mmCIF file of C-alpha atoms in Angstrom:
data_model
loop_
_atom_site.group_PDB
_atom_site.id
_atom_site.type_symbol
_atom_site.label_atom_id
_atom_site.label_comp_id
_atom_site.label_asym_id
_atom_site.label_seq_id
_atom_site.Cartn_x
_atom_site.Cartn_y
_atom_site.Cartn_z
ATOM 1 C CA MET A 1 -194.264 69.299 -50.528
ATOM 2 C CA THR A 2 -196.742 71.963 -51.621
ATOM 3 C CA ALA A 3 -196.597 75.119 -49.529
ATOM 4 C CA LEU A 4 -199.724 76.129 -47.656
ATOM 5 C CA GLN A 5 -201.914 78.499 -49.604
ATOM 6 C CA ARG A 6 -202.635 81.875 -48.090
ATOM 7 C CA ASP A 7 -205.871 82.036 -46.084
ATOM 8 C CA GLU A 8 -205.967 78.360 -45.215
ATOM 9 C CA ASN A 9 -206.026 76.860 -41.739
ATOM 10 C CA PRO A 10 -202.933 74.629 -41.407
ATOM 11 C CA ALA A 11 -204.925 72.252 -39.201
ATOM 12 C CA GLY A 12 -207.392 71.480 -41.997
ATOM 13 C CA ILE A 13 -208.996 73.065 -45.056
ATOM 14 C CA HIS A 14 -212.458 72.593 -43.552
ATOM 15 C CA LEU A 15 -211.555 74.610 -40.445
ATOM 16 C CA PRO A 16 -212.085 78.369 -39.990
ATOM 17 C CA LEU A 17 -209.253 80.868 -40.114
ATOM 18 C CA ASP A 18 -207.937 82.669 -37.059
ATOM 19 C CA PRO A 19 -210.008 85.747 -36.158
ATOM 20 C CA LEU A 20 -208.666 89.139 -37.200
ATOM 21 C CA PRO A 21 -209.331 92.539 -35.588
ATOM 22 C CA GLY A 22 -212.250 94.365 -37.213
ATOM 23 C CA HIS A 23 -213.536 91.245 -38.976
ATOM 24 C CA THR A 24 -216.944 89.804 -38.169
ATOM 25 C CA SER A 25 -216.245 86.452 -39.844
ATOM 26 C CA ARG A 26 -213.372 84.011 -40.098
ATOM 27 C CA GLY A 27 -213.778 83.535 -43.838
ATOM 28 C CA ARG A 28 -211.632 84.240 -46.879
ATOM 29 C CA LEU A 29 -214.011 86.589 -48.709
ATOM 30 C CA GLU A 30 -213.988 89.208 -45.971
ATOM 31 C CA ARG A 31 -210.179 88.998 -45.775
ATOM 32 C CA VAL A 32 -209.777 89.527 -49.518
ATOM 33 C CA LEU A 33 -212.085 92.546 -49.516
ATOM 34 C CA ARG A 34 -210.607 94.162 -46.416
ATOM 35 C CA ARG A 35 -207.115 93.794 -47.890
ATOM 36 C CA GLY A 36 -208.310 95.870 -50.820
ATOM 37 C CA GLU A 37 -207.952 93.055 -53.335
ATOM 38 C CA PHE A 38 -210.466 92.870 -56.193
ATOM 39 C CA ALA A 39 -212.793 90.017 -55.242
ATOM 40 C CA VAL A 40 -214.468 87.530 -57.575
ATOM 41 C CA THR A 41 -217.559 85.539 -56.614
ATOM 42 C CA THR A 42 -219.807 83.285 -58.660
ATOM 43 C CA GLU A 43 -222.924 81.122 -58.391
ATOM 44 C CA LEU A 44 -223.250 77.359 -58.278
ATOM 45 C CA ASN A 45 -226.193 76.125 -60.287
ATOM 46 C CA PRO A 46 -227.944 73.887 -57.705
ATOM 47 C CA PRO A 47 -228.669 70.326 -58.848
ATOM 48 C CA ASP A 48 -232.025 68.554 -58.908
ATOM 49 C CA SER A 49 -230.289 65.664 -57.230
ATOM 50 C CA ALA A 50 -229.329 64.087 -53.915
ATOM 51 C CA ASP A 51 -225.879 63.118 -55.200
ATOM 52 C CA PRO A 52 -223.081 65.148 -53.554
ATOM 53 C CA GLU A 53 -220.858 64.601 -56.591
ATOM 54 C CA ASP A 54 -223.227 66.768 -58.610
ATOM 55 C CA VAL A 55 -222.284 69.655 -56.307
ATOM 56 C CA TYR A 56 -218.560 68.889 -56.250
ATOM 57 C CA ASN A 57 -218.346 68.565 -60.035
ATOM 58 C CA ARG A 58 -219.984 71.966 -60.430
ATOM 59 C CA ALA A 59 -217.686 73.563 -57.855
ATOM 60 C CA LYS A 60 -214.464 72.131 -59.320
ATOM 61 C CA ILE A 61 -214.598 74.300 -62.430
ATOM 62 C CA PHE A 62 -214.271 77.413 -60.256
ATOM 63 C CA ASP A 63 -211.109 76.195 -58.475
ATOM 64 C CA GLY A 64 -208.450 78.873 -58.327
ATOM 65 C CA TRP A 65 -210.597 81.540 -59.991
ATOM 66 C CA VAL A 66 -213.147 82.745 -57.425
ATOM 67 C CA ASP A 67 -213.055 83.822 -53.789
ATOM 68 C CA ALA A 68 -216.510 82.543 -52.847
ATOM 69 C CA ILE A 69 -219.398 80.588 -54.360
ATOM 70 C CA ASN A 70 -223.057 81.508 -53.893
ATOM 71 C CA ALA A 71 -225.214 78.586 -52.809
ATOM 72 C CA VAL A 72 -228.501 79.610 -54.423
ATOM 73 C CA ASP A 73 -231.689 79.327 -52.366
ATOM 74 C CA ALA A 74 -234.473 78.234 -54.734
ATOM 75 C CA SER A 75 -234.061 81.204 -57.070
ATOM 76 C CA GLY A 76 -237.032 81.926 -59.274
ATOM 77 C CA ALA A 77 -239.136 80.004 -56.705
ATOM 78 C CA ASN A 78 -238.047 76.712 -58.279
ATOM 79 C CA CYS A 79 -237.021 73.837 -56.027
ATOM 80 C CA HIS A 80 -233.458 72.464 -56.181
ATOM 81 C CA MET A 81 -230.993 71.140 -53.610
ATOM 82 C CA SER A 82 -231.159 73.486 -50.622
ATOM 83 C CA SER A 83 -228.671 76.252 -50.001
ATOM 84 C CA VAL A 84 -227.931 74.802 -46.557
ATOM 85 C CA GLY A 85 -227.222 71.383 -48.078
ATOM 86 C CA ILE A 86 -224.893 72.800 -50.720
ATOM 87 C CA CYS A 87 -223.038 74.800 -48.068
ATOM 88 C CA ALA A 88 -222.607 71.668 -45.938
ATOM 89 C CA LEU A 89 -220.951 69.907 -48.875
ATOM 90 C CA LEU A 90 -218.799 72.865 -49.926
ATOM 91 C CA THR A 91 -217.447 73.675 -46.454
ATOM 92 C CA ARG A 92 -216.514 70.010 -45.998
ATOM 93 C CA MET A 93 -214.119 70.349 -48.938
ATOM 94 C CA GLY A 94 -212.734 73.746 -47.965
ATOM 95 C CA TYR A 95 -214.692 75.942 -50.376
ATOM 96 C CA ALA A 96 -215.956 79.350 -49.222
ATOM 97 C CA PRO A 97 -219.722 79.429 -49.815
ATOM 98 C CA ILE A 98 -222.075 82.360 -49.586
ATOM 99 C CA MET A 99 -225.272 80.965 -48.125
ATOM 100 C CA GLN A 100 -228.245 82.654 -49.738
ATOM 101 C CA ILE A 101 -231.289 82.936 -47.495
ATOM 102 C CA ALA A 102 -234.646 83.758 -49.132
ATOM 103 C CA CYS A 103 -237.513 84.828 -46.874
ATOM 104 C CA ARG A 104 -240.175 83.317 -49.127
ATOM 105 C CA ASP A 105 -240.151 79.766 -47.756
ATOM 106 C CA LYS A 106 -239.347 79.931 -44.034
ATOM 107 C CA ASN A 107 -240.425 81.860 -40.969
ATOM 108 C CA ARG A 108 -238.086 83.573 -38.522
ATOM 109 C CA ILE A 109 -237.794 80.482 -36.314
ATOM 110 C CA ALA A 110 -236.548 78.274 -39.157
ATOM 111 C CA ILE A 111 -234.304 81.003 -40.573
ATOM 112 C CA GLN A 112 -232.549 81.686 -37.266
ATOM 113 C CA GLY A 113 -231.968 77.950 -36.911
ATOM 114 C CA ASP A 114 -230.457 77.804 -40.404
ATOM 115 C CA VAL A 115 -228.159 80.712 -39.563
ATOM 116 C CA LEU A 116 -226.789 78.855 -36.537
ATOM 117 C CA GLY A 117 -226.517 75.590 -38.474
ATOM 118 C CA GLY A 118 -224.731 77.262 -41.373
ATOM 119 C CA ALA A 119 -222.290 79.063 -39.090
ATOM 120 C CA ALA A 120 -221.579 75.819 -37.209
ATOM 121 C CA MET A 121 -220.691 74.149 -40.533
ATOM 122 C CA GLY A 122 -218.171 76.865 -41.297
ATOM 123 C CA VAL A 123 -220.275 79.164 -43.479
ATOM 124 C CA ALA A 124 -218.737 82.617 -43.100
ATOM 125 C CA ASN A 125 -220.883 84.571 -45.598
ATOM 126 C CA MET A 126 -224.656 84.976 -45.766
ATOM 127 C CA LEU A 127 -226.651 86.835 -48.422
ATOM 128 C CA CYS A 128 -230.053 88.098 -47.318
ATOM 129 C CA LEU A 129 -232.829 88.086 -49.928
ATOM 130 C CA THR A 130 -236.561 88.643 -49.848
ATOM 131 C CA GLY A 131 -237.033 86.053 -52.606
ATOM 132 C CA ASP A 132 -239.168 85.791 -55.727
ATOM 133 C CA GLY A 133 -242.890 85.199 -55.339
ATOM 134 C CA VAL A 134 -244.125 81.605 -55.653
ATOM 135 C CA GLN A 135 -246.033 82.517 -58.810
ATOM 136 C CA ALA A 136 -242.676 82.858 -60.590
ATOM 137 C CA GLY A 137 -241.842 79.191 -60.108
ATOM 138 C CA ASP A 138 -243.135 75.832 -61.264
ATOM 139 C CA GLN A 139 -245.169 75.231 -58.079
ATOM 140 C CA PRO A 140 -247.376 78.340 -57.889
ATOM 141 C CA GLY A 141 -249.729 76.570 -55.474
ATOM 142 C CA ALA A 142 -247.074 76.660 -52.743
ATOM 143 C CA LYS A 143 -247.848 78.825 -49.718
ATOM 144 C CA PRO A 144 -245.472 81.791 -49.403
ATOM 145 C CA VAL A 145 -244.213 82.765 -45.950
ATOM 146 C CA PHE A 146 -242.419 86.148 -46.114
ATOM 147 C CA ASP A 147 -242.376 86.408 -42.318
ATOM 148 C CA LEU A 148 -239.278 88.565 -42.835
ATOM 149 C CA ASP A 149 -237.957 90.549 -45.783
ATOM 150 C CA SER A 150 -234.347 91.185 -46.763
ATOM 151 C CA MET A 151 -234.111 94.237 -44.508
ATOM 152 C CA SER A 152 -235.477 92.571 -41.373
ATOM 153 C CA LEU A 153 -233.451 89.448 -42.149
ATOM 154 C CA LEU A 154 -230.251 91.508 -42.152
ATOM 155 C CA GLU A 155 -231.256 93.021 -38.809
ATOM 156 C CA THR A 156 -232.082 89.590 -37.406
ATOM 157 C CA ILE A 157 -228.692 88.067 -38.224
ATOM 158 C CA ARG A 158 -226.862 91.220 -37.121
ATOM 159 C CA ILE A 159 -228.611 91.018 -33.732
ATOM 160 C CA MET A 160 -227.709 87.337 -33.445
ATOM 161 C CA ARG A 161 -224.081 88.078 -34.285
ATOM 162 C CA ASP A 162 -223.452 91.353 -32.472
ATOM 163 C CA ASN A 163 -225.844 91.076 -29.518
ATOM 164 C CA GLY A 164 -225.720 87.313 -29.078
ATOM 165 C CA LYS A 165 -229.508 87.021 -28.963
ATOM 166 C CA PHE A 166 -232.429 85.527 -30.872
ATOM 167 C CA LEU A 167 -235.193 87.917 -31.888
ATOM 168 C CA SER A 168 -237.080 86.705 -28.828
ATOM 169 C CA GLY A 169 -234.326 88.115 -26.620
ATOM 170 C CA ARG A 170 -233.105 84.671 -25.539
ATOM 171 C CA LYS A 171 -229.320 84.543 -25.325
ATOM 172 C CA LEU A 172 -227.125 82.533 -27.651
ATOM 173 C CA THR A 173 -224.360 80.385 -26.213
ATOM 174 C CA THR A 174 -222.113 81.084 -29.224
ATOM 175 C CA PRO A 175 -223.107 83.806 -31.740
ATOM 176 C CA PRO A 176 -222.595 83.188 -35.479
ATOM 177 C CA GLN A 177 -219.457 84.813 -36.935
ATOM 178 C CA VAL A 178 -220.668 85.866 -40.369
ATOM 179 C CA PHE A 179 -220.083 88.455 -43.083
ATOM 180 C CA LEU A 180 -223.474 89.843 -44.146
ATOM 181 C CA GLY A 181 -224.462 90.569 -47.725
ATOM 182 C CA CYS A 182 -227.437 91.873 -49.667
ATOM 183 C CA ALA A 183 -228.571 92.217 -53.259
ATOM 184 C CA VAL A 184 -229.056 95.496 -55.092
ATOM 185 C CA ASN A 185 -230.513 96.258 -58.524
ATOM 186 C CA PRO A 186 -229.322 99.583 -59.995
ATOM 187 C CA PHE A 187 -231.129 98.802 -63.266
ATOM 188 C CA ALA A 188 -234.750 98.706 -62.094
ATOM 189 C CA PRO A 189 -236.976 101.707 -61.444
ATOM 190 C CA PRO A 190 -237.240 103.852 -59.419
ATOM 191 C CA TYR A 191 -233.579 104.475 -60.222
ATOM 192 C CA ASP A 192 -233.085 107.424 -57.867
ATOM 193 C CA PHE A 193 -234.375 105.361 -54.947
ATOM 194 C CA ARG A 194 -231.927 102.445 -55.410
ATOM 195 C CA PRO A 195 -228.913 104.135 -53.735
ATOM 196 C CA ILE A 196 -231.171 105.278 -50.882
ATOM 197 C CA HIS A 197 -232.532 101.759 -50.463
ATOM 198 C CA LEU A 198 -228.981 100.399 -50.365
ATOM 199 C CA GLY A 199 -228.260 102.827 -47.532
ATOM 200 C CA LYS A 200 -231.124 101.311 -45.542
ATOM 201 C CA LYS A 201 -229.682 97.849 -46.044
ATOM 202 C CA ILE A 202 -226.300 99.074 -44.840
ATOM 203 C CA ALA A 203 -227.977 100.459 -41.723
ATOM 204 C CA ALA A 204 -229.656 97.088 -41.232
ATOM 205 C CA GLY A 205 -226.315 95.284 -41.288
ATOM 206 C CA ALA A 206 -225.179 94.711 -44.893
ATOM 207 C CA GLN A 207 -221.391 94.635 -45.275
ATOM 208 C CA PHE A 208 -221.189 93.591 -48.926
ATOM 209 C CA ALA A 209 -223.579 93.697 -51.868
ATOM 210 C CA GLN A 210 -223.905 91.852 -55.153
ATOM 211 C CA THR A 211 -225.762 93.624 -57.953
ATOM 212 C CA GLN A 212 -228.089 92.342 -60.637
ATOM 213 C CA TYR A 213 -226.547 91.709 -64.089
ATOM 214 C CA CYS A 214 -224.903 94.821 -65.490
ATOM 215 C CA PHE A 215 -225.346 95.240 -69.249
ATOM 216 C CA ASP A 216 -225.652 99.040 -69.151
ATOM 217 C CA VAL A 217 -222.383 100.505 -67.853
ATOM 218 C CA PRO A 218 -223.429 104.199 -68.053
ATOM 219 C CA MET A 219 -226.479 103.420 -65.905
ATOM 220 C CA PHE A 220 -224.275 101.593 -63.421
ATOM 221 C CA LYS A 221 -221.818 104.497 -63.325
ATOM 222 C CA ALA A 222 -224.675 106.860 -62.450
ATOM 223 C CA PHE A 223 -225.737 104.558 -59.607
ATOM 224 C CA MET A 224 -222.187 104.318 -58.288
ATOM 225 C CA GLN A 225 -221.800 108.090 -58.347
ATOM 226 C CA LYS A 226 -224.865 108.464 -56.112
ATOM 227 C CA ALA A 227 -223.691 105.618 -53.881
ATOM 228 C CA ARG A 228 -220.333 107.347 -53.403
ATOM 229 C CA ASP A 229 -222.014 110.698 -52.751
ATOM 230 C CA LEU A 230 -224.045 109.068 -49.982
ATOM 231 C CA GLY A 231 -220.936 107.488 -48.477
ATOM 232 C CA HIS A 232 -222.081 103.918 -49.099
ATOM 233 C CA THR A 233 -218.833 102.701 -50.637
ATOM 234 C CA GLU A 234 -216.990 103.603 -47.438
ATOM 235 C CA LYS A 235 -219.257 101.288 -45.426
ATOM 236 C CA LEU A 236 -219.935 98.429 -47.832
ATOM 237 C CA PHE A 237 -218.045 96.363 -50.417
ATOM 238 C CA LEU A 238 -219.940 96.375 -53.705
ATOM 239 C CA LEU A 239 -219.539 93.599 -56.277
ATOM 240 C CA CYS A 240 -220.926 94.252 -59.742
ATOM 241 C CA GLY A 241 -222.969 91.422 -61.261
ATOM 242 C CA VAL A 242 -221.814 90.332 -64.723
ATOM 243 C CA GLY A 243 -222.357 87.362 -66.996
ATOM 244 C CA PRO A 244 -222.141 86.086 -70.587
ATOM 245 C CA LEU A 245 -225.141 86.019 -72.914
ATOM 246 C CA ALA A 246 -225.430 82.906 -75.095
ATOM 247 C CA SER A 247 -227.141 84.647 -78.029
ATOM 248 C CA ALA A 248 -229.275 87.588 -79.106
ATOM 249 C CA LYS A 249 -232.317 85.310 -78.866
ATOM 250 C CA THR A 250 -231.459 84.506 -75.254
ATOM 251 C CA ALA A 251 -230.953 88.189 -74.470
ATOM 252 C CA LYS A 252 -234.364 89.064 -75.911
ATOM 253 C CA TRP A 253 -236.035 86.284 -73.935
ATOM 254 C CA ILE A 254 -234.391 87.385 -70.684
ATOM 255 C CA ARG A 255 -235.352 91.005 -71.267
ATOM 256 C CA SER A 256 -238.985 90.056 -71.855
ATOM 257 C CA ASN A 257 -239.417 87.344 -69.231
ATOM 258 C CA VAL A 258 -237.054 87.972 -66.297
ATOM 259 C CA PRO A 259 -238.108 90.964 -64.190
ATOM 260 C CA GLY A 260 -235.352 93.310 -63.088
ATOM 261 C CA ILE A 261 -232.825 92.557 -65.843
ATOM 262 C CA HIS A 262 -232.146 95.471 -68.168
ATOM 263 C CA ILE A 263 -230.492 94.718 -71.524
ATOM 264 C CA PRO A 264 -230.048 97.701 -73.891
ATOM 265 C CA ASP A 265 -230.808 97.429 -77.611
ATOM 266 C CA SER A 266 -227.124 98.074 -78.339
ATOM 267 C CA VAL A 267 -226.171 94.798 -76.619
ATOM 268 C CA ILE A 268 -228.676 92.808 -78.667
ATOM 269 C CA LYS A 269 -227.484 94.453 -81.894
ATOM 270 C CA ARG A 270 -223.879 93.605 -81.053
ATOM 271 C CA LEU A 271 -224.799 89.941 -80.558
ATOM 272 C CA GLU A 272 -226.915 89.826 -83.720
ATOM 273 C CA GLY A 273 -224.010 91.170 -85.739
ATOM 274 C CA ALA A 274 -221.551 88.555 -84.492
ATOM 275 C CA GLN A 275 -220.608 85.472 -86.475
ATOM 276 C CA ASP A 276 -220.281 83.454 -83.255
ATOM 277 C CA GLN A 277 -222.838 84.886 -80.847
ATOM 278 C CA LYS A 278 -221.839 82.744 -77.858
ATOM 279 C CA LYS A 279 -218.202 83.808 -78.200
ATOM 280 C CA GLU A 280 -219.290 87.426 -78.575
ATOM 281 C CA GLY A 281 -221.431 87.121 -75.452
ATOM 282 C CA LYS A 282 -218.381 86.029 -73.503
ATOM 283 C CA GLN A 283 -216.313 88.902 -74.932
ATOM 284 C CA LEU A 284 -219.106 91.342 -74.061
ATOM 285 C CA CYS A 285 -218.903 90.172 -70.450
ATOM 286 C CA ILE A 286 -215.122 90.681 -70.408
ATOM 287 C CA ASP A 287 -215.496 94.157 -71.920
ATOM 288 C CA ILE A 288 -218.053 95.118 -69.262
ATOM 289 C CA ILE A 289 -215.749 93.850 -66.487
ATOM 290 C CA ASN A 290 -212.893 95.934 -67.867
ATOM 291 C CA GLU A 291 -215.099 99.017 -67.656
ATOM 292 C CA VAL A 292 -216.685 98.465 -64.248
ATOM 293 C CA LYS A 293 -213.429 97.487 -62.518
ATOM 294 C CA GLU A 294 -212.214 101.059 -63.098
ATOM 295 C CA ILE A 295 -215.254 102.647 -61.442
ATOM 296 C CA PRO A 296 -214.378 104.026 -57.976
ATOM 297 C CA GLY A 297 -216.098 102.081 -55.223
ATOM 298 C CA VAL A 298 -216.387 98.772 -57.094
ATOM 299 C CA ALA A 299 -214.737 96.147 -54.888
ATOM 300 C CA GLY A 300 -215.203 93.138 -57.129
ATOM 301 C CA ILE A 301 -217.413 91.273 -59.557
ATOM 302 C CA HIS A 302 -220.064 88.593 -59.158
ATOM 303 C CA VAL A 303 -219.990 86.348 -62.238
ATOM 304 C CA MET A 304 -223.324 84.693 -63.021
ATOM 305 C CA ALA A 305 -222.894 82.253 -65.901
ATOM 306 C CA TYR A 306 -226.029 80.118 -65.820
ATOM 307 C CA ARG A 307 -225.418 76.993 -67.934
ATOM 308 C CA GLN A 308 -222.144 78.548 -69.099
ATOM 309 C CA GLU A 309 -220.156 77.905 -65.928
ATOM 310 C CA GLU A 310 -217.237 76.568 -67.960
ATOM 311 C CA TYR A 311 -216.636 80.157 -69.150
ATOM 312 C CA VAL A 312 -216.089 81.615 -65.677
ATOM 313 C CA ALA A 313 -212.360 80.784 -65.564
ATOM 314 C CA GLU A 314 -211.825 82.183 -69.069
ATOM 315 C CA ILE A 315 -213.749 85.355 -68.278
ATOM 316 C CA VAL A 316 -211.833 85.986 -65.053
ATOM 317 C CA ASP A 317 -208.495 85.156 -66.669
ATOM 318 C CA GLU A 318 -208.959 87.243 -69.814
ATOM 319 C CA SER A 319 -210.315 90.237 -67.890
ATOM 320 C CA GLY A 320 -207.164 90.322 -65.761
ATOM 321 C CA VAL A 321 -209.056 91.373 -62.622
ATOM 322 C CA LEU A 322 -207.023 89.101 -60.356
ATOM 323 C CA LYS A 323 -203.746 90.804 -61.342
ATOM 324 C CA GLY A 324 -201.789 87.605 -60.877
ATOM 325 C CA ARG A 325 -203.458 86.666 -57.597
ATOM 326 C CA GLN A 326 -204.820 83.137 -57.345
ATOM 327 C CA PRO A 327 -207.817 82.585 -55.078
ATOM 328 C CA TRP A 328 -207.986 79.433 -52.969
ATOM 329 C CA LYS A 329 -207.822 76.211 -54.952
ATOM 330 C CA ARG A 330 -208.586 72.736 -53.735
ATOM 331 C CA GLU A 331 -205.484 70.628 -54.091
ATOM 332 C CA ILE A 332 -205.481 66.853 -54.400
ATOM 333 C CA ARG A 333 -204.051 65.510 -51.168
ATOM 334 C CA ARG A 334 -202.508 62.214 -50.122
ATOM 335 C CA ASP A 335 -205.345 61.426 -47.707
ATOM 336 C CA ASP A 336 -207.851 61.850 -50.567
ATOM 337 C CA GLN A 337 -206.053 59.105 -52.483
ATOM 338 C CA ILE A 338 -205.966 56.794 -49.459
ATOM 339 C CA VAL A 339 -209.703 57.170 -48.870
ATOM 340 C CA ALA A 340 -210.437 56.624 -52.579
ATOM 341 C CA GLN A 341 -208.324 53.450 -52.632
ATOM 342 C CA ARG A 342 -210.039 52.055 -49.556
ATOM 343 C CA LEU A 343 -213.490 52.740 -50.984
ATOM 344 C CA ASP A 344 -212.498 51.112 -54.259
ATOM 345 C CA HIS A 345 -211.271 48.048 -52.353
ATOM 346 C CA ILE A 346 -214.500 47.787 -50.362
ATOM 347 C CA LEU A 347 -216.790 48.261 -53.345
ATOM 348 C CA HIS A 348 -215.035 46.392 -56.128
ATOM 349 C CA ASP A 349 -212.632 43.761 -54.787
ATOM 350 C CA GLU A 350 -213.885 40.202 -54.500
ATOM 351 C CA ILE A 351 -215.017 39.344 -50.979
ATOM 352 C CA THR A 352 -213.708 35.941 -49.948
ATOM 353 C CA GLU A 353 -216.219 35.459 -47.164
ATOM 354 C CA THR A 354 -219.911 36.169 -47.200
ATOM 355 C CA GLN A 355 -221.456 37.831 -44.181
ATOM 356 C CA VAL A 356 -223.099 34.529 -43.275
ATOM 357 C CA ASP A 357 -219.733 32.733 -43.381
ATOM 358 C CA MET A 358 -218.192 35.455 -41.211
ATOM 359 C CA VAL A 359 -220.955 35.020 -38.608
ATOM 360 C CA LYS A 360 -220.477 31.228 -38.590
ATOM 361 C CA THR A 361 -216.722 31.617 -38.177
ATOM 362 C CA ALA A 362 -217.219 34.012 -35.291
ATOM 363 C CA HIS A 363 -219.248 31.380 -33.432
#
């Protein structure tokens, strides 16, 4: 019999862990970070589909390599399966999702409802984002909401969790137990303001942060120095955003068309000089991880491998950041096989009686 994995409820993989002193959630990500282990998170590319298998197939490739999976909330203002829906599917199977919440599409009433719904499903981590403007997406005629921004969203969920109240002041029967996150971009001007802005998010309730893609390590080191000087790394767990580039052409397109992503000329030259640019892009990501993991105050990495998700395991493995630790992995269980066999019997075996015959027999 397989021994229980660490950080798993023995009563069921879909159930929350026992509460621990000083923890605001009952999830695995907060436990990993508070133990001082180097955390690894990633993003699930949301499907344009209503098929749950499309989510499960995308999550499977991360098994045993990441501590939590971001459920993206219509990034780039493009519609996909909702973050709440993805989280519902992932928690059912025992995965640890990070529910992204963008303020662009919903007002405070809907958002507070989603927070309660997500927490009730077992979501232990929530990432608060303002969200891209609708003009960035493929439906620019949509009406933006922006009732809240990332800062006020953090405050809203913190009040719900710590004070047990809605913004209206009405009491909650059971507050959400969640670990609050935010995004930070050290690579966009004004550079000197970014550490200060992060401090405001910490004051609003942020407990962990995921950064934009890091392709300029010296710039990131400068940001981290200021963050340490301000005492931020003592109050917040910071995960550096990293990811592979498919080619020099892709890097140039991203630099020109995706606001907020900084890619130095040296990176593009390195890719252009490679015989296999995709392989070099993966190696570049590993090299960056090996540099940033040594920077004081960096608590983990957030691997964003859009359309290259199959590389995440290789990147994490070859970078050695886990140091032999294996994050939670979904194991095939006996009850899974029983359910699969019963479904196969119902769907594919020949039925000896039609429903009409069964009704006649009953009478």
